[in-house]
Amino acid sequence: MRFRDRRQAGRALGEELLSRQEAGALPDPLVFGLPRGGLPVAREVADALGAPLEALVSRKIGAPGQPELAIGAVAGDAPPLWDREALAWLRATPEELAPLAERERRELRRREDLYRRGRPVPDLAGRTVVVVDDGLATGFTARAALRSVRVHHPARLVLAVPVGSREAVAALGREADEVVCLYEPRSFGSVGLWYEDFGQVDDEEALRLLHGDGGG
């Protein structure tokens, strides 16, 4: 099973979530997309549910000299989330790696300011919050995102993705009230393998998805 692109995956995910909403499981929903790849999926989900769409920025912290190796993540105002096994392998402490976390926090703030356009974070207390990404490999940035939402006391916290590794889906089931994943392949690889078109999503497209334009 492969998706044509993120929008098609979002429509399929939206149909699944709409059936749950019609059954009363997703009252008063607010959809958060993880930029940037999660936003095209989240746009379709929000449209299906008739819900507002917001961006929830979560940034991976890469290892020194190996930026593609995730050793942690930051989201919202929450403290950095560290992969303890990775830190042990690097023989490093969170304090030693604090400059890396701060660099990602600065980029997180830049993107939040760009995507929100000065609007305050909506009140999440008592709401159903649906966090959407284009897929789960390790699920580390999604975990940080979920924890940053949980502190705002939503009534229900749902993570929704078109595809995910079985290990990540199981692990994140302990962070969200529910994980909705359309496809959990036995051998996962990477998220991009499950899309025919997995092109980059730039800031202009992200703004268009969020606000209907690419302007500032």
PDB file of C-alpha atoms in Angstrom, residues 19-152:
ATOM      1  CA  SER A  19     -16.525   8.191  10.767  1.00  0.00           C
ATOM      2  CA  ARG A  20     -15.291   8.475  14.361  1.00  0.00           C
ATOM      3  CA  GLN A  21     -16.540  12.039  14.619  1.00  0.00           C
ATOM      4  CA  GLU A  22     -19.982  11.004  13.390  1.00  0.00           C
ATOM      5  CA  ALA A  23     -20.004   8.319  16.074  1.00  0.00           C
ATOM      6  CA  GLY A  24     -19.396  11.013  18.707  1.00  0.00           C
ATOM      7  CA  ALA A  25     -15.746  10.171  19.412  1.00  0.00           C
ATOM      8  CA  LEU A  26     -14.236  13.504  18.274  1.00  0.00           C
ATOM      9  CA  PRO A  27     -16.349  16.368  19.658  1.00  0.00           C
ATOM     10  CA  ASP A  28     -15.217  19.979  19.152  1.00  0.00           C
ATOM     11  CA  PRO A  29     -12.005  19.046  17.297  1.00  0.00           C
ATOM     12  CA  LEU A  30      -8.967  21.200  16.640  1.00  0.00           C
ATOM     13  CA  VAL A  31      -6.416  19.854  14.147  1.00  0.00           C
ATOM     14  CA  PHE A  32      -2.687  20.471  14.497  1.00  0.00           C
ATOM     15  CA  GLY A  33      -0.352  19.626  11.612  1.00  0.00           C
ATOM     16  CA  LEU A  34       3.348  19.045  12.193  1.00  0.00           C
ATOM     17  CA  PRO A  35       5.248  21.301   9.767  1.00  0.00           C
ATOM     18  CA  ARG A  36       6.058  21.003   7.226  1.00  0.00           C
ATOM     19  CA  GLY A  37       5.278  17.564   5.822  1.00  0.00           C
ATOM     20  CA  GLY A  38       2.306  16.987   8.086  1.00  0.00           C
ATOM     21  CA  LEU A  39       0.450  20.099   6.951  1.00  0.00           C
ATOM     22  CA  PRO A  40      -0.889  18.837   3.581  1.00  0.00           C
ATOM     23  CA  VAL A  41      -2.237  15.763   5.379  1.00  0.00           C
ATOM     24  CA  ALA A  42      -3.669  17.872   8.192  1.00  0.00           C
ATOM     25  CA  ARG A  43      -5.372  20.282   5.762  1.00  0.00           C
ATOM     26  CA  GLU A  44      -7.433  17.432   4.335  1.00  0.00           C
ATOM     27  CA  VAL A  45      -8.228  16.106   7.809  1.00  0.00           C
ATOM     28  CA  ALA A  46      -9.340  19.529   9.057  1.00  0.00           C
ATOM     29  CA  ASP A  47     -11.565  20.010   6.011  1.00  0.00           C
ATOM     30  CA  ALA A  48     -13.145  16.577   6.505  1.00  0.00           C
ATOM     31  CA  LEU A  49     -13.890  17.294  10.171  1.00  0.00           C
ATOM     32  CA  GLY A  50     -14.948  20.902   9.638  1.00  0.00           C
ATOM     33  CA  ALA A  51     -12.258  21.875  12.144  1.00  0.00           C
ATOM     34  CA  PRO A  52      -9.731  24.710  12.444  1.00  0.00           C
ATOM     35  CA  LEU A  53      -6.162  23.952  11.364  1.00  0.00           C
ATOM     36  CA  GLU A  54      -3.102  25.131  13.278  1.00  0.00           C
ATOM     37  CA  ALA A  55       0.606  24.379  13.000  1.00  0.00           C
ATOM     38  CA  LEU A  56       2.368  22.573  15.843  1.00  0.00           C
ATOM     39  CA  VAL A  57       6.108  22.956  15.389  1.00  0.00           C
ATOM     40  CA  SER A  58       8.297  20.144  16.695  1.00  0.00           C
ATOM     41  CA  ARG A  59      12.017  20.146  15.922  1.00  0.00           C
ATOM     42  CA  LYS A  60      14.425  17.254  15.908  1.00  0.00           C
ATOM     43  CA  ILE A  61      17.732  17.736  17.752  1.00  0.00           C
ATOM     44  CA  GLY A  62      20.494  16.142  15.674  1.00  0.00           C
ATOM     45  CA  ALA A  63      23.691  14.607  17.029  1.00  0.00           C
ATOM     46  CA  PRO A  64      26.891  16.691  16.893  1.00  0.00           C
ATOM     47  CA  GLY A  65      28.403  16.173  13.448  1.00  0.00           C
ATOM     48  CA  GLN A  66      25.511  13.876  12.480  1.00  0.00           C
ATOM     49  CA  PRO A  67      22.475  16.166  12.169  1.00  0.00           C
ATOM     50  CA  GLU A  68      20.287  13.430  10.622  1.00  0.00           C
ATOM     51  CA  LEU A  69      20.682  11.262  13.740  1.00  0.00           C
ATOM     52  CA  ALA A  70      17.913  12.290  16.134  1.00  0.00           C
ATOM     53  CA  ILE A  71      19.002  12.422  19.753  1.00  0.00           C
ATOM     54  CA  GLY A  72      16.150  14.596  21.007  1.00  0.00           C
ATOM     55  CA  ALA A  73      13.339  16.948  20.082  1.00  0.00           C
ATOM     56  CA  VAL A  74      11.735  20.203  21.208  1.00  0.00           C
ATOM     57  CA  ALA A  75       8.132  21.385  20.908  1.00  0.00           C
ATOM     58  CA  GLY A  76       6.181  24.233  22.457  1.00  0.00           C
ATOM     59  CA  ASP A  77       7.487  25.496  25.770  1.00  0.00           C
ATOM     60  CA  ALA A  78       8.247  22.026  27.107  1.00  0.00           C
ATOM     61  CA  PRO A  79      11.820  21.066  28.092  1.00  0.00           C
ATOM     62  CA  PRO A  80      13.779  19.156  25.446  1.00  0.00           C
ATOM     63  CA  LEU A  81      12.922  15.479  25.128  1.00  0.00           C
ATOM     64  CA  TRP A  82      16.119  13.420  24.976  1.00  0.00           C
ATOM     65  CA  ASP A  83      16.777   9.913  23.691  1.00  0.00           C
ATOM     66  CA  ARG A  84      18.610   8.484  26.689  1.00  0.00           C
ATOM     67  CA  GLU A  85      20.065   5.570  24.736  1.00  0.00           C
ATOM     68  CA  ALA A  86      21.495   7.963  22.153  1.00  0.00           C
ATOM     69  CA  LEU A  87      22.988  10.150  24.875  1.00  0.00           C
ATOM     70  CA  ALA A  88      24.627   7.116  26.473  1.00  0.00           C
ATOM     71  CA  TRP A  89      26.076   6.103  23.103  1.00  0.00           C
ATOM     72  CA  LEU A  90      27.444   9.639  22.613  1.00  0.00           C
ATOM     73  CA  ARG A  91      28.623   9.778  26.231  1.00  0.00           C
ATOM     74  CA  ALA A  92      27.011  13.187  26.470  1.00  0.00           C
ATOM     75  CA  THR A  93      24.674  14.870  28.946  1.00  0.00           C
ATOM     76  CA  PRO A  94      21.665  17.123  28.254  1.00  0.00           C
ATOM     77  CA  GLU A  95      23.622  20.007  29.756  1.00  0.00           C
ATOM     78  CA  GLU A  96      26.490  19.511  27.296  1.00  0.00           C
ATOM     79  CA  LEU A  97      24.050  19.401  24.377  1.00  0.00           C
ATOM     80  CA  ALA A  98      21.977  22.383  25.514  1.00  0.00           C
ATOM     81  CA  PRO A  99      23.362  24.641  22.712  1.00  0.00           C
ATOM     82  CA  LEU A 100      22.014  22.211  20.107  1.00  0.00           C
ATOM     83  CA  ALA A 101      18.611  22.248  21.772  1.00  0.00           C
ATOM     84  CA  GLU A 102      18.635  26.041  21.941  1.00  0.00           C
ATOM     85  CA  ARG A 103      19.464  26.304  18.231  1.00  0.00           C
ATOM     86  CA  GLU A 104      16.448  24.168  17.368  1.00  0.00           C
ATOM     87  CA  ARG A 105      14.301  26.160  19.799  1.00  0.00           C
ATOM     88  CA  ARG A 106      15.194  29.360  17.951  1.00  0.00           C
ATOM     89  CA  GLU A 107      14.178  27.806  14.616  1.00  0.00           C
ATOM     90  CA  LEU A 108      10.996  26.538  16.273  1.00  0.00           C
ATOM     91  CA  ARG A 109      10.124  30.067  17.396  1.00  0.00           C
ATOM     92  CA  ARG A 110      10.854  31.474  13.933  1.00  0.00           C
ATOM     93  CA  ARG A 111       8.474  29.008  12.332  1.00  0.00           C
ATOM     94  CA  GLU A 112       5.812  29.520  14.988  1.00  0.00           C
ATOM     95  CA  ASP A 113       5.922  33.287  14.410  1.00  0.00           C
ATOM     96  CA  LEU A 114       5.755  32.788  10.641  1.00  0.00           C
ATOM     97  CA  TYR A 115       2.879  30.316  10.687  1.00  0.00           C
ATOM     98  CA  ARG A 116       0.747  31.944  13.407  1.00  0.00           C
ATOM     99  CA  ARG A 117       1.082  35.514  12.167  1.00  0.00           C
ATOM    100  CA  GLY A 118       0.896  36.887  15.665  1.00  0.00           C
ATOM    101  CA  ARG A 119      -2.196  34.945  16.661  1.00  0.00           C
ATOM    102  CA  PRO A 120      -2.153  33.469  20.182  1.00  0.00           C
ATOM    103  CA  VAL A 121      -2.138  29.728  20.713  1.00  0.00           C
ATOM    104  CA  PRO A 122      -5.782  28.619  20.927  1.00  0.00           C
ATOM    105  CA  ASP A 123      -7.135  27.472  24.265  1.00  0.00           C
ATOM    106  CA  LEU A 124      -6.897  23.680  24.239  1.00  0.00           C
ATOM    107  CA  ALA A 125      -8.490  22.963  27.609  1.00  0.00           C
ATOM    108  CA  GLY A 126     -11.499  20.720  27.197  1.00  0.00           C
ATOM    109  CA  ARG A 127     -11.027  20.419  23.405  1.00  0.00           C
ATOM    110  CA  THR A 128     -10.444  17.371  21.264  1.00  0.00           C
ATOM    111  CA  VAL A 129      -6.983  17.865  19.742  1.00  0.00           C
ATOM    112  CA  VAL A 130      -5.980  15.844  16.686  1.00  0.00           C
ATOM    113  CA  VAL A 131      -2.238  15.950  15.937  1.00  0.00           C
ATOM    114  CA  VAL A 132      -1.441  14.959  12.346  1.00  0.00           C
ATOM    115  CA  ASP A 133       1.815  14.024  10.621  1.00  0.00           C
ATOM    116  CA  ASP A 134       2.622  12.370   7.301  1.00  0.00           C
ATOM    117  CA  GLY A 135       4.032   9.270   8.998  1.00  0.00           C
ATOM    118  CA  LEU A 136       5.847   7.813  11.978  1.00  0.00           C
ATOM    119  CA  ALA A 137       9.303   6.287  11.746  1.00  0.00           C
ATOM    120  CA  THR A 138      10.769   6.621  15.248  1.00  0.00           C
ATOM    121  CA  GLY A 139       7.966   8.957  16.339  1.00  0.00           C
ATOM    122  CA  PHE A 140      10.347  11.042  18.413  1.00  0.00           C
ATOM    123  CA  THR A 141       9.272  14.492  17.210  1.00  0.00           C
ATOM    124  CA  ALA A 142       5.631  13.426  17.436  1.00  0.00           C
ATOM    125  CA  ARG A 143       6.188  12.377  21.048  1.00  0.00           C
ATOM    126  CA  ALA A 144       7.581  15.815  21.898  1.00  0.00           C
ATOM    127  CA  ALA A 145       4.615  17.435  20.146  1.00  0.00           C
ATOM    128  CA  LEU A 146       2.077  15.336  22.032  1.00  0.00           C
ATOM    129  CA  ARG A 147       3.663  16.165  25.368  1.00  0.00           C
ATOM    130  CA  SER A 148       3.624  19.879  24.549  1.00  0.00           C
ATOM    131  CA  VAL A 149      -0.132  19.627  23.905  1.00  0.00           C
ATOM    132  CA  ARG A 150      -0.894  17.454  26.939  1.00  0.00           C
ATOM    133  CA  VAL A 151       0.187  20.172  29.377  1.00  0.00           C
ATOM    134  CA  HIS A 152      -2.699  22.336  28.080  1.00  0.00           C
TER     135      HIS A 152
END
